[in-house]
Coordinates of C-alpha atoms in Angstrom, one line a residue:
M1 CA 2.0 5.7 80.8
S2 CA 4.1 7.1 78.4
E3 CA 3.4 6.6 74.6
L4 CA 6.9 4.4 74.7
E5 CA 5.1 2.1 77.2
D6 CA 2.2 2.1 75.7
N7 CA 4.0 0.9 72.2
Y8 CA 5.7 -1.2 73.8
Q9 CA 3.4 -3.3 75.6
T10 CA 0.7 -3.1 72.4
A11 CA 3.6 -5.2 70.8
G12 CA 3.5 -7.9 73.2
F13 CA 6.6 -7.1 75.2
C14 CA 6.8 -6.2 79.0
G15 CA 5.2 -8.9 80.7
K16 CA 6.0 -9.3 84.3
L17 CA 7.7 -12.7 85.7
E18 CA 6.9 -14.1 89.1
L19 CA 9.5 -13.4 92.5
G20 CA 11.4 -16.0 93.7
N21 CA 10.9 -18.0 96.9
R22 CA 14.1 -17.9 97.1
P23 CA 16.4 -15.4 96.3
A24 CA 20.3 -14.6 95.8
L25 CA 22.2 -10.6 96.2
V26 CA 24.2 -10.5 93.0
L27 CA 26.2 -7.2 93.9
I28 CA 28.2 -6.6 91.0
D29 CA 31.6 -5.3 90.3
L30 CA 31.5 -2.8 93.7
A31 CA 34.9 -1.2 92.8
R32 CA 36.6 2.1 94.2
A33 CA 37.2 2.2 89.7
Y34 CA 33.4 3.1 89.8
I35 CA 33.3 5.4 93.0
D36 CA 36.3 7.1 93.1
S37 CA 36.5 10.6 91.3
A38 CA 40.3 9.8 90.4
S39 CA 39.1 7.0 88.2
P40 CA 38.7 7.4 84.6
L41 CA 35.3 5.0 85.0
Y42 CA 34.3 6.6 88.3
L43 CA 30.0 7.4 87.8
G44 CA 30.5 11.2 89.4
D45 CA 28.4 10.4 92.5
E46 CA 27.6 7.9 94.9
S47 CA 24.5 7.8 95.0
A48 CA 23.9 3.8 94.0
F49 CA 27.2 3.2 95.9
L50 CA 24.7 3.4 99.2
A51 CA 21.9 2.5 97.6
N52 CA 24.1 -1.1 97.7
I53 CA 24.6 -0.3 101.5
E54 CA 21.4 -0.3 102.3
L55 CA 20.3 -3.1 99.7
T56 CA 22.9 -5.3 101.2
K57 CA 21.8 -4.9 104.8
A58 CA 17.8 -5.5 104.1
A59 CA 19.7 -9.2 102.7
R60 CA 21.8 -10.1 105.3
D61 CA 18.5 -9.3 107.8
A62 CA 16.4 -11.7 105.2
G63 CA 19.5 -14.4 105.1
I64 CA 19.2 -14.8 102.0
P65 CA 23.3 -15.5 99.7
V66 CA 25.3 -12.8 99.0
I67 CA 27.6 -12.4 96.6
F68 CA 30.4 -10.3 95.3
T69 CA 30.9 -10.6 91.9
R70 CA 34.7 -8.7 91.3
V71 CA 37.0 -8.2 87.7
E72 CA 40.7 -9.3 87.4
Y73 CA 43.5 -9.8 85.5
M74 CA 46.6 -11.3 84.7
P75 CA 49.1 -8.0 84.4
G76 CA 49.0 -7.1 80.4
G77 CA 45.4 -9.0 80.2
G78 CA 46.7 -12.0 78.3
D79 CA 42.9 -13.7 80.2
G80 CA 40.7 -10.9 79.2
G81 CA 40.7 -11.1 75.4
L82 CA 39.2 -9.2 73.0
F83 CA 37.0 -7.4 75.5
Y84 CA 40.4 -6.0 77.5
K85 CA 41.7 -5.4 73.8
K86 CA 38.3 -2.8 73.5
V87 CA 37.4 -1.3 76.3
A88 CA 41.4 0.1 77.8
A89 CA 40.2 1.4 81.1
L90 CA 39.9 -2.3 81.9
S91 CA 43.7 -2.1 82.8
L92 CA 42.1 -1.0 85.9
F93 CA 41.1 -4.7 87.1
Q94 CA 44.4 -5.6 86.3
K95 CA 46.2 -7.5 89.9
G96 CA 47.3 -5.3 92.3
E97 CA 45.6 -2.5 91.0
P98 CA 44.0 -0.5 94.7
M99 CA 40.6 0.8 91.6
A100 CA 40.1 -2.6 91.3
E101 CA 39.8 -3.3 94.8
F102 CA 36.4 -2.9 97.0
D103 CA 35.3 0.1 98.9
P104 CA 35.4 -0.5 103.2
R105 CA 32.2 0.6 103.2
L106 CA 30.8 -2.7 101.8
Q107 CA 32.7 -5.5 102.2
P108 CA 32.4 -9.4 102.2
E109 CA 31.5 -11.0 105.1
A110 CA 31.7 -14.5 106.7
G111 CA 30.0 -16.8 103.9
D112 CA 29.7 -14.1 101.3
V113 CA 30.9 -15.9 97.9
I114 CA 32.8 -13.5 95.7
V115 CA 33.2 -14.8 91.9
T116 CA 36.2 -13.3 90.0
K117 CA 35.3 -12.8 86.1
Q118 CA 36.8 -11.3 83.1
Y119 CA 33.9 -11.0 81.0
P120 CA 30.6 -8.6 81.8
S121 CA 28.3 -12.0 83.0
A122 CA 29.0 -12.6 86.0
F123 CA 27.7 -16.1 85.1
F124 CA 31.2 -16.5 81.7
G125 CA 33.6 -18.9 82.2
T126 CA 32.4 -18.9 86.6
S127 CA 30.5 -21.4 88.7
L128 CA 27.9 -19.2 89.7
A129 CA 25.2 -21.3 87.9
A130 CA 26.2 -24.4 89.6
T131 CA 26.2 -22.1 92.5
L132 CA 22.6 -20.8 92.8
T133 CA 21.8 -24.4 91.9
A134 CA 23.4 -25.5 94.5
M135 CA 22.3 -23.1 97.4
G136 CA 18.3 -24.0 95.8
V137 CA 18.2 -20.0 94.3
D138 CA 15.4 -19.3 92.9
S139 CA 16.1 -15.3 91.3
C140 CA 18.4 -13.0 91.1
I141 CA 18.7 -9.7 92.7
V142 CA 21.3 -7.4 90.6
S143 CA 22.8 -4.2 91.2
G144 CA 25.9 -2.6 90.9
F145 CA 28.4 -1.3 87.8
S146 CA 27.6 -0.2 85.1
T147 CA 24.0 -0.4 83.9
S148 CA 24.7 -0.7 80.6
G149 CA 27.3 -2.8 81.1
C150 CA 27.9 -6.0 82.8
V151 CA 24.7 -5.5 85.0
R152 CA 22.8 -5.9 82.7
A153 CA 24.8 -8.5 80.9
S154 CA 24.5 -10.1 84.4
A155 CA 19.8 -9.5 84.2
L156 CA 20.5 -11.6 80.9
D157 CA 22.5 -14.3 81.8
A158 CA 20.7 -14.5 85.3
L159 CA 17.5 -15.3 83.0
Q160 CA 19.1 -17.1 80.5
N161 CA 20.3 -20.0 83.6
G162 CA 16.6 -20.1 84.9
F163 CA 17.1 -17.5 87.4
V164 CA 14.1 -14.8 87.5
P165 CA 16.5 -12.1 88.0
I166 CA 15.4 -8.2 89.8
V167 CA 17.3 -5.2 88.9
V168 CA 17.0 -2.7 91.0
S169 CA 17.2 1.1 89.9
E170 CA 18.7 3.0 92.5
A171 CA 21.2 0.8 92.9
C172 CA 22.8 0.2 89.6
G173 CA 24.7 3.2 88.1
D174 CA 25.8 4.9 84.7
R175 CA 28.1 6.9 83.0
D176 CA 24.9 8.8 81.8
P177 CA 20.9 9.5 82.8
A178 CA 20.0 8.6 79.8
V179 CA 22.3 5.9 79.0
Q180 CA 20.3 4.4 82.6
K181 CA 17.3 5.2 81.8
A182 CA 17.5 3.9 77.9
N183 CA 18.6 0.6 80.0
L184 CA 16.5 -0.1 82.9
F185 CA 13.4 0.1 80.5
D186 CA 14.6 -1.9 77.5
L187 CA 15.6 -4.9 80.5
G188 CA 12.4 -4.4 81.9
A189 CA 10.7 -4.9 79.2
K190 CA 12.8 -8.0 77.9
Y191 CA 14.8 -9.7 80.3
A192 CA 13.8 -8.2 84.0
E193 CA 11.7 -7.1 86.7
I194 CA 12.9 -3.8 87.7
L195 CA 12.4 -2.4 91.5
S196 CA 12.7 0.2 93.3
L197 CA 15.0 0.1 96.2
D198 CA 12.0 0.4 98.7
D199 CA 10.7 -2.4 97.0
A200 CA 13.3 -4.3 96.7
K201 CA 13.7 -3.9 100.6
G202 CA 9.8 -4.6 101.0
Y203 CA 10.5 -7.8 99.1
L204 CA 13.5 -9.3 101.1
S205 CA 12.1 -8.7 104.5
S206 CA 9.2 -11.0 102.8
I207 CA 11.2 -13.4 102.3

């Protein structure tokens, strides 16, 4: 245990949430914008995306719900509010932009749910919480892009809506390793359970 981890545990952080028996996989914004080197949002490599392919296969094998989120704005971003004004790169997600599309290697299949959003959290302004409740889901396995942005916001809102958030470390990515590490640490200390890809696959195989 690191000195930082010891400090947080002594202060009362880093508690453990029991993983649920009825999880859903929530794949956050697996758009080309994050894995295409021509994009200003490119994360630098495809490792997290490839981990999502493995994770999704494990989820499908386990028969749990698979939910894809996507970002889409009207031309000019009029439905994006202050978030669109703050982050100029969000213009990549205007309707019809190719960078906003899913990569051909990981596409929604029949029966998957697609949630279209305009803000970081998959829950804000969407029907996701109601959909998960109707499905009988008790936990959300959260992965995708980016860790400090939409993954973090979605994991926090999963917690606040009563779903145990499980963030898969190798299956989410950010622009810088230090940002990735800091956000995974903070999520694990306060809001979510952090699992490795292998542990997440083991959890799914036990469902």
